[in-house]
Short mmCIF file of C-alpha atoms in Angstrom, two decimals:
data_model
loop_
_atom_site.label_atom_id
_atom_site.label_comp_id
_atom_site.label_asym_id
_atom_site.label_seq_id
_atom_site.Cartn_x
_atom_site.Cartn_y
_atom_site.Cartn_z
CA MET A 1155 -23.89 21.41 8.20
CA LEU A 1156 -22.82 24.57 10.42
CA GLN A 1157 -22.95 27.86 9.21
CA SER A 1158 -21.98 31.51 10.37
CA SER A 1159 -23.90 34.73 10.71
CA SER A 1160 -22.91 36.01 7.43
CA ALA A 1161 -24.52 33.28 5.35
CA GLY A 1162 -27.65 34.33 3.75
CA LEU A 1163 -31.28 32.89 4.57
CA SER A 1164 -33.47 31.58 1.71
CA ALA A 1165 -36.85 30.08 1.58
CA MET A 1166 -37.24 26.54 1.34
CA ASP A 1167 -39.07 24.75 -1.49
CA SER A 1168 -42.14 22.95 -0.03
CA THR A 1169 -41.51 19.63 -1.81
CA GLU A 1170 -38.11 19.56 -0.05
CA LEU A 1171 -38.11 17.63 3.46
CA ASN A 1172 -34.69 19.06 4.20
CA SER A 1173 -33.16 22.57 4.47
CA GLN A 1174 -31.18 23.87 1.50
CA ARG A 1175 -27.64 24.18 1.73
CA ARG A 1176 -26.28 27.76 1.75
CA PRO A 1177 -22.86 29.34 1.06
CA PHE A 1178 -20.43 28.93 3.85
CA SER A 1179 -18.28 31.70 5.39
CA ILE A 1180 -16.96 29.76 8.27
CA LYS A 1181 -14.94 26.54 8.19
CA LEU A 1182 -15.04 23.60 10.64
CA TRP A 1183 -11.53 22.71 9.47
CA PRO A 1184 -8.79 23.26 10.29
CA PRO A 1185 -9.44 23.31 14.36
CA SER A 1186 -7.72 25.74 16.35
CA GLN A 1187 -4.46 24.79 18.25
CA ASN A 1188 -6.54 25.19 21.52
CA THR A 1189 -9.32 22.82 20.30
CA ARG A 1190 -6.56 20.27 19.23
CA GLN A 1191 -5.00 20.54 22.68
CA MET A 1192 -8.30 19.90 24.32
CA LEU A 1193 -8.73 16.99 22.37
CA VAL A 1194 -5.35 15.52 23.47
CA VAL A 1195 -6.98 15.95 27.04
CA ARG A 1196 -9.93 14.10 26.07
CA VAL A 1197 -8.11 11.30 24.55
CA THR A 1198 -5.99 11.19 27.68
CA ASP A 1199 -8.96 10.83 29.75
CA ASN A 1200 -10.33 8.00 27.55
CA LEU A 1201 -7.25 5.97 27.97
CA THR A 1202 -7.24 6.52 31.64
CA THR A 1203 -10.69 6.76 33.10
CA ASN A 1204 -12.90 3.73 33.88
CA SER A 1205 -15.10 2.62 30.87
CA ILE A 1206 -16.32 -0.62 29.20
CA PHE A 1207 -13.06 -0.73 27.19
CA THR A 1208 -10.70 -0.08 30.00
CA GLN A 1209 -12.45 -2.55 31.90
CA LYS A 1210 -12.03 -5.27 29.19
CA TYR A 1211 -8.37 -4.15 28.05
CA GLY A 1212 -7.18 -2.27 31.04
CA SER A 1213 -6.28 1.40 31.40
CA LEU A 1214 -3.03 3.17 30.90
CA SER A 1215 -0.94 5.30 33.32
CA LYS A 1216 -1.24 8.97 32.79
CA GLU A 1217 2.26 9.27 31.33
CA GLU A 1218 1.40 6.66 28.70
CA ALA A 1219 -1.76 7.89 27.93
CA GLU A 1220 -0.49 11.53 27.34
CA ASP A 1221 2.16 10.14 25.09
CA ASN A 1222 -0.27 8.08 23.03
CA ALA A 1223 -2.82 10.79 23.02
CA LYS A 1224 -0.53 13.36 21.41
CA ARG A 1225 0.44 10.90 18.94
CA ILE A 1226 -3.15 9.76 18.07
CA GLU A 1227 -4.24 13.25 17.73
CA ASP A 1228 -1.36 13.96 15.27
CA VAL A 1229 -2.28 10.94 13.22
CA ALA A 1230 -5.82 11.73 13.13
CA PHE A 1231 -5.30 15.44 12.33
CA ALA A 1232 -2.94 14.54 9.29
CA ALA A 1233 -5.48 11.99 7.96
CA ALA A 1234 -8.43 14.42 8.31
CA ASN A 1235 -6.30 17.27 6.97
CA GLU A 1236 -5.33 15.45 3.76
CA HIS A 1237 -9.02 14.59 3.34
CA TYR A 1238 -9.97 18.28 3.61
CA GLU A 1239 -7.29 19.24 1.00
CA LYS A 1240 -9.00 17.37 -1.64
CA GLU A 1241 -12.32 18.98 -1.15
CA PRO A 1242 -11.24 22.64 0.02
CA ASP A 1243 -14.66 23.96 -1.14
CA GLY A 1244 -16.56 22.19 1.66
CA ASP A 1245 -17.37 23.20 5.14
CA GLY A 1246 -15.08 20.71 6.81
CA SER A 1247 -17.75 18.78 8.54
CA SER A 1248 -16.61 15.41 6.69
CA ALA A 1249 -13.01 16.33 7.89
CA VAL A 1250 -14.13 16.66 11.46
CA GLN A 1251 -16.09 13.25 11.16
CA LEU A 1252 -12.98 11.42 9.92
CA TYR A 1253 -10.87 13.10 12.62
CA ALA A 1254 -13.32 11.79 15.28
CA LYS A 1255 -13.28 8.28 13.70
CA GLU A 1256 -9.62 8.03 13.36
CA CYS A 1257 -9.13 9.13 17.08
CA SER A 1258 -11.73 6.70 18.08
CA LYS A 1259 -10.12 3.84 16.21
CA LEU A 1260 -6.55 4.64 17.62
CA ILE A 1261 -7.85 4.92 21.12
CA LEU A 1262 -9.26 1.30 21.07
CA GLU A 1263 -6.10 0.21 19.44
CA ALA A 1264 -4.07 1.73 22.24
CA LEU A 1265 -6.11 0.05 25.07
CA LYS A 1266 -5.89 -3.26 23.21
CA ARG A 1267 -2.12 -3.04 23.27
CA GLY A 1268 -2.08 -2.56 27.06
CA PRO A 1269 -0.18 -0.30 29.33
CA THR A 1270 3.21 -0.63 27.64
CA ILE A 1271 4.85 2.08 25.67
CA ARG A 1272 5.69 0.71 22.04
CA ASP A 1273 7.69 2.29 19.37
CA GLU A 1274 6.00 5.25 17.58
CA LYS A 1275 6.08 3.60 14.33
CA GLU A 1276 4.09 0.45 15.63
CA VAL A 1277 1.67 2.76 17.54
CA LEU A 1278 0.82 4.58 14.29
CA ALA A 1279 1.27 1.56 11.77
CA PRO A 1280 -2.20 1.38 9.89
CA ASP A 1281 -1.57 -2.20 8.75
CA LYS A 1282 -1.57 -3.29 12.58
CA ALA A 1283 -4.93 -1.85 13.38
CA SER A 1284 -7.84 -4.11 13.69
CA ALA A 1285 -11.01 -3.43 11.97
CA LEU A 1286 -13.22 -0.97 14.06
CA PRO A 1287 -16.51 -2.37 15.45
CA GLU A 1288 -19.14 -0.17 13.43
CA THR A 1289 -21.81 -0.38 16.14
CA VAL A 1290 -19.46 1.36 18.67
CA PHE A 1291 -17.43 4.02 16.92
CA ASP A 1292 -18.44 4.38 13.11
CA ILE A 1293 -19.89 7.64 12.21
CA SER A 1294 -22.17 5.78 9.63
CA LYS A 1295 -21.87 4.35 6.09
CA ALA A 1296 -23.50 7.62 4.76
CA THR A 1297 -20.83 9.79 6.81
CA GLU A 1298 -23.60 11.67 8.78
CA ALA A 1299 -24.24 9.69 11.84
CA PHE A 1300 -22.22 10.23 15.07
CA GLY A 1301 -21.64 7.36 17.64
CA LEU A 1302 -20.80 8.04 21.15
CA GLU A 1303 -16.93 8.48 20.83
CA ALA A 1304 -17.15 10.49 17.66
CA ALA A 1305 -19.69 12.94 19.38
CA ARG A 1306 -17.05 13.21 22.17
CA VAL A 1307 -14.42 14.29 19.84
CA ALA A 1308 -16.42 16.56 17.98
CA GLU A 1309 -17.68 18.18 21.21
CA PRO A 1310 -14.88 20.53 21.98
CA ILE A 1311 -14.64 21.48 18.14
CA LEU A 1312 -18.44 22.59 18.48
CA ALA A 1313 -17.90 24.25 21.85
CA SER A 1314 -14.96 26.31 20.53
CA ILE A 1315 -16.79 27.75 17.32
CA LYS A 1316 -20.52 27.71 18.80
CA ASP A 1317 -20.25 31.75 19.07
CA GLN A 1318 -19.70 32.00 15.51
CA LEU A 1319 -22.40 29.57 14.40
CA LYS A 1320 -25.77 30.83 13.07
CA GLU A 1321 -27.16 27.69 11.37
CA VAL A 1322 -27.08 24.38 12.57
CA ASP A 1323 -28.30 21.25 10.72
CA LEU A 1324 -28.24 18.07 12.75
CA SER A 1325 -30.75 16.17 10.64
CA ASP A 1326 -30.47 12.49 10.46
CA PHE A 1327 -27.14 12.25 12.36
CA ILE A 1328 -27.79 9.66 14.59
CA ALA A 1329 -29.12 6.95 12.18
CA GLY A 1330 -29.10 3.32 13.27
CA ARG A 1331 -27.77 4.13 16.99
CA PRO A 1332 -29.38 2.44 19.92
CA GLU A 1333 -31.90 4.67 21.76
CA ALA A 1334 -29.40 4.93 24.90
CA GLU A 1335 -26.39 5.86 22.99
CA ALA A 1336 -28.47 8.32 20.50
CA LEU A 1337 -29.69 10.30 23.45
CA GLU A 1338 -26.42 10.44 25.09
CA VAL A 1339 -25.12 11.78 21.35
CA MET A 1340 -27.79 14.39 21.62
CA ASN A 1341 -26.97 15.50 24.93
CA ILE A 1342 -23.42 15.92 24.12
CA PHE A 1343 -24.17 18.08 21.04
CA SER A 1344 -26.93 19.87 23.13
CA SER A 1345 -24.47 21.02 25.87
CA ALA A 1346 -21.55 21.81 23.43
CA LEU A 1347 -23.89 24.12 21.42
CA GLU A 1348 -25.82 25.75 24.46
CA GLY A 1349 -25.75 29.19 24.61
CA SER A 1350 -24.99 29.84 20.73
CA ILE A 1351 -27.40 32.24 19.16
CA LEU A 1352 -28.73 30.66 16.19
CA LYS A 1353 -31.04 31.81 13.36
CA SER A 1354 -31.59 28.16 11.94
CA LEU A 1355 -31.86 24.81 13.60
CA ASN A 1356 -32.61 21.51 11.76
CA LEU A 1357 -33.12 18.44 13.75
CA SER A 1358 -35.32 16.56 11.36
CA ASN A 1359 -35.14 12.78 10.67
CA ASN A 1360 -33.94 11.90 14.14
CA ALA A 1361 -36.90 9.85 15.56
CA LEU A 1362 -36.59 12.29 18.41
CA GLY A 1363 -39.92 11.48 20.39
CA GLU A 1364 -40.30 13.17 23.80
CA LYS A 1365 -36.92 11.86 25.13
CA GLY A 1366 -35.26 13.11 22.24
CA VAL A 1367 -36.51 16.70 22.37
CA ARG A 1368 -35.65 17.08 25.90
CA ALA A 1369 -32.35 15.36 25.36
CA PHE A 1370 -31.91 18.76 23.18
CA GLY A 1371 -33.17 20.92 26.17
CA ALA A 1372 -30.05 22.77 26.87
CA LEU A 1373 -29.87 23.78 23.35
CA LEU A 1374 -33.46 24.71 22.87
CA ARG A 1375 -33.66 26.54 26.06
CA SER A 1376 -30.79 28.96 24.85
CA GLN A 1377 -32.54 29.96 21.71
CA SER A 1378 -34.63 32.86 21.83
CA CYS A 1379 -33.54 34.33 18.18
CA LEU A 1380 -34.58 31.46 15.93
CA GLU A 1381 -35.85 32.40 12.71
CA GLU A 1382 -36.02 28.76 11.34
CA LEU A 1383 -36.97 25.50 13.05
CA TYR A 1384 -37.18 22.30 11.29
CA LEU A 1385 -38.61 19.03 13.05
CA MET A 1386 -39.73 16.77 10.23
CA ASN A 1387 -40.13 13.27 10.35
CA ASP A 1388 -39.20 13.17 14.14
CA GLY A 1389 -41.80 10.94 15.81
CA ILE A 1390 -43.35 14.17 17.45
CA SER A 1391 -45.96 12.71 19.72
CA GLU A 1392 -48.44 14.70 22.03
CA GLU A 1393 -45.86 14.68 24.78
CA ALA A 1394 -42.98 15.68 22.68
CA ALA A 1395 -44.93 18.62 21.08
CA GLU A 1396 -45.68 19.62 24.62
CA ALA A 1397 -41.95 19.54 25.10
CA VAL A 1398 -40.93 21.70 22.31
CA CYS A 1399 -43.64 24.36 23.35
CA GLU A 1400 -42.01 24.30 26.63
CA LEU A 1401 -38.52 24.30 26.26
CA ILE A 1402 -38.13 27.11 23.49
CA PRO A 1403 -38.25 30.37 25.22
CA SER A 1404 -39.37 32.48 22.49
CA THR A 1405 -40.47 32.16 18.75
CA GLU A 1406 -41.21 35.92 18.18
CA LYS A 1407 -38.53 36.01 15.42
CA LEU A 1408 -39.61 32.66 13.76
CA LYS A 1409 -40.08 32.95 9.99
CA VAL A 1410 -39.99 28.96 9.13
CA LEU A 1411 -41.59 26.25 11.02
CA GLN A 1412 -41.53 22.77 9.45
CA PHE A 1413 -43.20 19.84 11.18
CA HIS A 1414 -43.96 17.28 8.36
CA ASN A 1415 -44.59 13.73 9.03
CA ASN A 1416 -45.07 13.30 12.89
CA MET A 1417 -47.55 11.43 14.90
CA THR A 1418 -48.70 14.77 16.61
CA GLY A 1419 -52.63 14.21 16.51
CA ASP A 1420 -54.91 16.74 18.09
CA LYS A 1421 -53.57 17.05 21.57
CA GLY A 1422 -50.08 17.72 19.98
CA ALA A 1423 -51.53 20.26 17.60
CA LEU A 1424 -52.97 22.19 20.56
CA ALA A 1425 -49.36 22.49 21.74
CA ILE A 1426 -48.04 23.47 18.35
CA SER A 1427 -50.63 25.91 17.82
CA ARG A 1428 -49.51 27.65 21.05
CA VAL A 1429 -46.24 27.94 19.20
CA VAL A 1430 -47.73 29.39 16.20
CA LYS A 1431 -49.71 31.89 17.90
CA CYS A 1432 -46.46 33.44 19.41
CA SER A 1433 -44.84 33.46 15.95
CA PRO A 1434 -46.32 36.78 14.54
CA LEU A 1435 -43.61 36.90 11.85
CA LEU A 1436 -44.05 33.50 10.48
CA GLN A 1437 -43.65 33.20 6.82
CA ASP A 1438 -43.50 29.33 5.84
CA PHE A 1439 -45.43 26.77 7.91
CA GLN A 1440 -45.86 23.15 7.41
CA CYS A 1441 -47.62 20.83 9.42
CA SER A 1442 -48.67 17.93 6.81
CA SER A 1443 -49.23 14.34 7.61
CA THR A 1444 -49.46 14.87 11.49
CA ARG A 1445 -52.65 12.88 12.16
CA VAL A 1446 -54.35 16.10 13.06
CA GLY A 1447 -58.29 15.97 13.11
CA SER A 1448 -61.02 18.51 13.46
CA GLU A 1449 -60.04 19.67 17.10
CA GLY A 1450 -56.60 20.18 16.36
CA GLY A 1451 -57.24 21.71 12.91
CA ILE A 1452 -59.67 24.25 14.54
CA ALA A 1453 -56.85 25.30 17.01
CA LEU A 1454 -54.32 25.49 14.34
CA SER A 1455 -56.52 27.64 12.22
CA LYS A 1456 -57.35 30.01 14.95
CA ALA A 1457 -53.57 30.37 15.87
CA LEU A 1458 -52.75 31.18 12.09
CA GLU A 1459 -54.89 34.14 12.18
CA THR A 1460 -51.97 35.97 13.95
CA CYS A 1461 -49.51 35.16 11.12
CA ILE A 1462 -50.60 37.81 8.62
CA HIS A 1463 -47.12 37.74 7.01
CA LEU A 1464 -47.50 33.93 5.84
CA LYS A 1465 -46.26 33.10 2.47
CA LYS A 1466 -46.47 29.38 2.35
CA LEU A 1467 -48.93 27.12 4.22
CA ASP A 1468 -48.81 23.28 3.89
CA LEU A 1469 -51.35 21.38 5.99
CA ARG A 1470 -51.70 18.41 3.75
CA ASP A 1471 -52.72 15.11 4.77
CA ASN A 1472 -54.68 15.51 7.94
CA MET A 1473 -58.41 15.02 8.89
CA PHE A 1474 -59.42 18.51 9.32
CA GLY A 1475 -63.00 18.13 8.12
CA LYS A 1476 -65.31 20.80 7.02
CA GLU A 1477 -65.48 22.58 10.44
CA ALA A 1478 -61.68 22.98 10.50
CA GLY A 1479 -61.83 24.27 7.00
CA VAL A 1480 -64.51 26.99 7.71
CA ALA A 1481 -62.00 27.87 10.67
CA LEU A 1482 -59.16 27.99 8.23
CA SER A 1483 -60.86 30.35 5.95
CA LYS A 1484 -60.95 33.17 8.55
CA ALA A 1485 -57.07 32.99 8.87
CA LEU A 1486 -56.62 32.90 4.98
CA SER A 1487 -58.88 35.98 4.66
CA LYS A 1488 -55.99 37.93 6.38
CA TYR A 1489 -53.10 36.62 4.14
CA ALA A 1490 -51.96 39.65 1.66
CA VAL A 1491 -48.82 38.00 0.58
CA LEU A 1492 -49.65 34.14 0.40
CA THR A 1493 -48.21 32.41 -2.58
CA GLU A 1494 -48.42 28.85 -1.87
CA VAL A 1495 -51.26 26.97 -0.22
CA TYR A 1496 -51.43 23.15 0.02
CA LEU A 1497 -54.65 21.88 1.42
CA SER A 1498 -54.90 18.56 -0.24
CA TYR A 1499 -56.24 15.47 1.68
CA LEU A 1500 -57.95 17.25 4.50
CA ASN A 1501 -61.42 16.08 4.22
CA LEU A 1502 -62.76 19.58 3.36
CA GLU A 1503 -65.93 18.52 1.36
CA ASP A 1504 -67.90 21.02 -0.45
CA GLU A 1505 -68.81 23.29 2.63
CA GLY A 1506 -64.99 23.76 3.72
CA ALA A 1507 -63.84 24.09 0.10
CA MET A 1508 -66.16 26.89 -0.51
CA SER A 1509 -65.62 28.57 2.59
CA ILE A 1510 -61.88 28.39 1.76
CA ALA A 1511 -62.43 29.55 -1.88
CA ARG A 1512 -64.49 32.49 -0.82
CA ALA A 1513 -61.74 33.73 1.57
CA LEU A 1514 -59.05 33.35 -1.01
CA LYS A 1515 -60.96 35.06 -3.73
CA GLU A 1516 -60.63 38.21 -1.53
CA SER A 1517 -57.07 37.75 -0.32
CA ALA A 1518 -53.64 36.56 -1.56
CA PRO A 1519 -53.66 38.46 -4.90
CA SER A 1520 -50.00 36.89 -5.92
CA LEU A 1521 -51.20 33.32 -5.30
CA GLU A 1522 -48.89 30.89 -7.38
CA VAL A 1523 -49.83 27.56 -6.07
CA LEU A 1524 -53.40 26.35 -5.09
CA ASP A 1525 -53.56 22.54 -4.06
CA MET A 1526 -56.94 21.34 -2.82
CA ALA A 1527 -56.72 17.61 -4.21
CA GLY A 1528 -58.67 14.86 -2.50
CA ASN A 1529 -61.20 16.86 -0.70
CA ASP A 1530 -64.65 15.26 -2.16
CA ILE A 1531 -65.09 18.70 -3.95
CA THR A 1532 -68.02 18.33 -6.21
CA ALA A 1533 -69.47 20.27 -9.09
CA GLU A 1534 -71.76 22.05 -6.70
CA ALA A 1535 -68.94 23.74 -5.44
CA ALA A 1536 -67.19 24.49 -8.80
CA PRO A 1537 -68.73 27.95 -9.36
CA ILE A 1538 -67.12 29.26 -6.09
CA VAL A 1539 -63.77 27.48 -6.74
CA ALA A 1540 -63.85 28.77 -10.27
CA ALA A 1541 -64.54 32.49 -9.14
CA CYS A 1542 -61.42 32.14 -6.74
CA ILE A 1543 -59.25 30.85 -9.58
CA ALA A 1544 -60.35 33.72 -11.75
CA GLU A 1545 -58.76 36.12 -9.52
CA LYS A 1546 -55.61 34.30 -9.56
CA GLN A 1547 -53.77 35.63 -12.24
CA HIS A 1548 -50.18 34.65 -11.02
CA LEU A 1549 -51.23 30.86 -10.68
CA THR A 1550 -48.42 28.76 -11.75
CA LYS A 1551 -49.74 25.46 -10.40
CA LEU A 1552 -53.26 24.21 -9.83
CA ASN A 1553 -54.06 20.79 -8.15
CA LEU A 1554 -57.51 19.61 -7.84
CA ALA A 1555 -57.05 15.97 -8.41
CA GLU A 1556 -59.20 13.19 -6.70
CA ASN A 1557 -62.24 15.06 -6.43
CA GLU A 1558 -65.76 14.73 -7.90
CA LEU A 1559 -65.73 17.68 -10.18
CA LYS A 1560 -67.01 15.77 -13.20
CA ASP A 1561 -67.41 17.52 -16.64
CA GLU A 1562 -69.55 20.36 -15.43
CA GLY A 1563 -66.82 21.42 -12.71
CA ALA A 1564 -63.94 20.99 -15.18
CA ILE A 1565 -65.76 23.08 -17.76
CA GLN A 1566 -66.32 26.01 -15.40
CA ILE A 1567 -62.71 26.03 -14.21
CA SER A 1568 -61.42 25.80 -17.66
CA LYS A 1569 -63.62 28.71 -18.61
CA VAL A 1570 -61.80 31.05 -16.08
CA LEU A 1571 -58.45 29.89 -17.20
CA GLU A 1572 -59.23 30.86 -20.60
CA ASP A 1573 -58.32 34.55 -20.03
CA GLY A 1574 -55.03 35.63 -18.64
CA HIS A 1575 -53.33 33.05 -16.45
CA LEU A 1576 -50.38 33.45 -18.65
CA GLN A 1577 -48.11 32.07 -16.03
CA LEU A 1578 -49.85 28.72 -15.54
CA LYS A 1579 -47.76 25.75 -15.90
CA GLU A 1580 -49.34 22.67 -14.47
CA VAL A 1581 -52.85 21.52 -13.98
CA ASP A 1582 -53.77 18.05 -12.22
CA MET A 1583 -57.66 17.16 -12.58
CA SER A 1584 -56.75 13.53 -12.54
CA ASN A 1585 -59.41 10.96 -10.86
CA ASN A 1586 -62.42 13.46 -11.07
CA SER A 1587 -64.90 11.43 -13.17
CA LEU A 1588 -64.30 13.35 -16.30
CA GLY A 1589 -65.45 12.35 -19.61
CA ARG A 1590 -64.72 13.24 -23.04
CA LEU A 1591 -66.21 16.81 -23.03
CA GLY A 1592 -64.57 17.98 -19.84
CA ALA A 1593 -61.24 16.53 -20.82
CA ARG A 1594 -61.37 18.21 -24.19
CA VAL A 1595 -62.09 21.69 -23.03
CA LEU A 1596 -59.60 21.60 -20.16
CA ALA A 1597 -56.90 20.44 -22.61
CA LYS A 1598 -57.73 23.09 -25.19
CA VAL A 1599 -57.17 25.82 -22.76
CA ALA A 1600 -53.96 24.19 -21.36
CA ALA A 1601 -52.54 23.55 -24.66
CA GLN A 1602 -52.77 27.37 -25.39
CA LYS A 1603 -51.02 28.70 -22.30
CA PRO A 1604 -47.29 29.90 -23.22
CA GLU A 1605 -45.66 28.71 -20.25
CA PHE A 1606 -47.67 25.48 -19.80
CA LYS A 1607 -45.62 22.16 -18.79
CA TYR A 1608 -47.91 19.45 -17.67
CA LEU A 1609 -51.57 18.26 -17.78
CA ASN A 1610 -52.50 15.42 -15.85
CA ILE A 1611 -56.32 14.00 -16.60
CA ASP A 1612 -55.67 10.39 -15.93
CA GLY A 1613 -57.75 8.31 -13.69
CA ASN A 1614 -60.95 9.55 -15.42
CA PHE A 1615 -63.75 8.07 -17.67
CA ILE A 1616 -62.46 9.62 -21.03
CA SER A 1617 -63.58 7.66 -24.36
CA ASP A 1618 -61.04 6.53 -26.84
CA GLU A 1619 -62.25 9.31 -29.15
CA GLY A 1620 -61.86 11.89 -26.44
CA ILE A 1621 -58.23 10.75 -25.81
CA ASP A 1622 -57.58 11.11 -29.48
CA GLU A 1623 -58.67 14.54 -29.29
CA VAL A 1624 -56.73 15.42 -26.43
CA ASN A 1625 -53.50 13.95 -27.94
CA GLU A 1626 -54.08 15.80 -31.10
CA LEU A 1627 -54.29 19.18 -29.04
CA PHE A 1628 -50.94 18.20 -27.62
CA GLU A 1629 -49.31 16.80 -30.89
CA LYS A 1630 -46.44 19.43 -30.91
CA PHE A 1631 -45.44 18.75 -27.23
CA PRO A 1632 -46.52 15.32 -26.12
CA ASP A 1633 -44.29 15.60 -23.12
CA ARG A 1634 -46.73 18.06 -21.53
CA LEU A 1635 -49.43 15.70 -21.41
CA GLY A 1636 -49.59 12.84 -18.74
CA SER A 1637 -50.36 9.42 -19.31
CA PHE A 1638 -53.84 7.58 -19.51
CA ASP A 1639 -52.88 4.40 -17.87
CA GLU A 1640 -55.44 4.70 -15.15
CA ASN A 1641 -58.32 6.02 -17.65
CA ASP A 1642 -61.41 3.85 -17.86
CA PRO A 1643 -63.25 4.54 -21.08
CA GLU A 1644 -66.03 2.55 -20.19
CA GLY A 1645 -66.60 3.92 -16.48
CA GLY A 1646 -68.47 7.08 -17.26
CA GLY A 1647 -71.35 8.33 -19.65
CA ASP A 1648 -69.52 8.40 -22.97
CA GLU A 1649 -70.55 4.77 -23.95
CA ASP A 1650 -74.20 5.49 -23.27
CA GLU A 1651 -74.01 8.92 -25.14
CA GLU A 1652 -72.53 6.99 -28.04
CA GLU A 1653 -75.12 4.26 -28.11
CA SER A 1654 -77.95 6.84 -28.03
CA GLY A 1655 -76.57 8.81 -30.80
CA GLU A 1656 -77.03 11.89 -28.81
CA GLY A 1657 -73.39 12.44 -27.50
CA VAL A 1658 -72.53 15.40 -29.69
CA ASP A 1659 -75.98 17.02 -29.17
CA ASP A 1660 -75.58 16.82 -25.21
CA GLU A 1661 -71.98 18.23 -25.39
CA HIS A 1662 -73.36 21.24 -27.38
CA GLU A 1663 -76.06 21.62 -24.85
CA LEU A 1664 -73.77 21.51 -21.96
CA GLU A 1665 -71.49 24.11 -23.72
CA ARG A 1666 -74.55 26.40 -24.08
CA LYS A 1667 -75.56 26.13 -20.82
CA LEU A 1668 -72.14 27.16 -19.67
CA GLU A 1669 -71.51 29.77 -22.23
CA ASN A 1670 -72.79 32.67 -20.06
CA LEU A 1671 -71.80 31.51 -16.66
CA GLU A 1672 -70.45 34.19 -14.55
CA VAL A 1673 -68.07 32.51 -12.42
CA ASN A 1674 -66.97 35.73 -10.61
CA LYS A 1675 -70.42 35.96 -8.92
CA GLU A 1676 -72.14 33.69 -6.47
CA GLU A 1677 -75.57 32.71 -6.94
#
């Protein structure tokens, strides 16, 4: 996807791993007459210069090559133009790909026929063309990947319009290519786009590694006005992260940096932290599933203190630990406009979780999403977590799954959700060792919210009677209640309560203890 300066920028949804498509105001198709002529010259070169194909089939004389090149370009253009006219609302990228594929196919056929001028009709007859070897020229079965010859065809087109481009999406464009070919394709695209002044660059899903990052060196070095950079699922190691930090000359205007699912580790996180520290306008930062431990987590947290305009922070699925959690709380205390924070599976424990909850309680007044699942948070931390939640009246999604809050913690959090929180849509308290009481109290609160869409309390120890009570509360809208497939009614304390005959009295006693709990104050 290639876009012009007049295309508007919009924030990415954190659940999406690719950038959103935006309205196009520049078309890649049709190419200018000058670009078409440049392609004729390039095709001529392919027919006359030394290559593995001319070594195998022989090269053509310059006169024969020029004659074939003109006709090859005409046929390829006609085929691509017909394709484009069937989908005129597109940006023309698929037409460019077909253009490249047809040129590549006809070049190979011309070489196979050898250095003898044939009748024009025979040159162009599609039924006489043999199958194109997919491993060499095919743009890919998904129409997105570029082989070497296709990249060479696309190169002059990109070079001719690079000054108009503001957004370039090269995600997943070399799928299935051998490393050597993929690196050369990257170099071709990098050189063609060098000097463009981009606002958005997406290089995700390309298994770049350090070699790939450096293959894009010419393009990266020429970018000092980037507002969005996407490097997701790119195999970014420590060395590759250092290369990113080294090559990009400035990130002073960067607003979006998404870095999901890499192999960066602590050392690589130190390099990324230097990028973050030099990005004072950052609004959306994702560094999830990147194998970052305590050292890297602390470095990133300190760097994030400079990003006071942050609206979305996603650090999920790393091994920060409680020390990094405490460091992160200092950055969170500075965020006045934060709306989404994803901190699940960071090994925060009570200490880290409480530190973060205290910081968020005093900041981020418009917080909409709070995700702290899988952090070993116990009922001991529940009052402070609940006090934070009490202040977040704009909350739409709360995820505290896979902790150890138990009934006591669930009830404290349910209590603060009773008043206000009219925009709440989703709560996940699955796998928290909840019993009948905690499940019922939470379900009762959720069922009364006007905008509520989904409650997940599966994977707990809720008795059969408790499940019946919850189902009754959601009787009018059962689609808003998750399944109980993983619930274990015999795994908690309900069975013992029933056998002793004291279950109801124990519930009432717990309710009485929590009735006057002031969750907005710390003991």
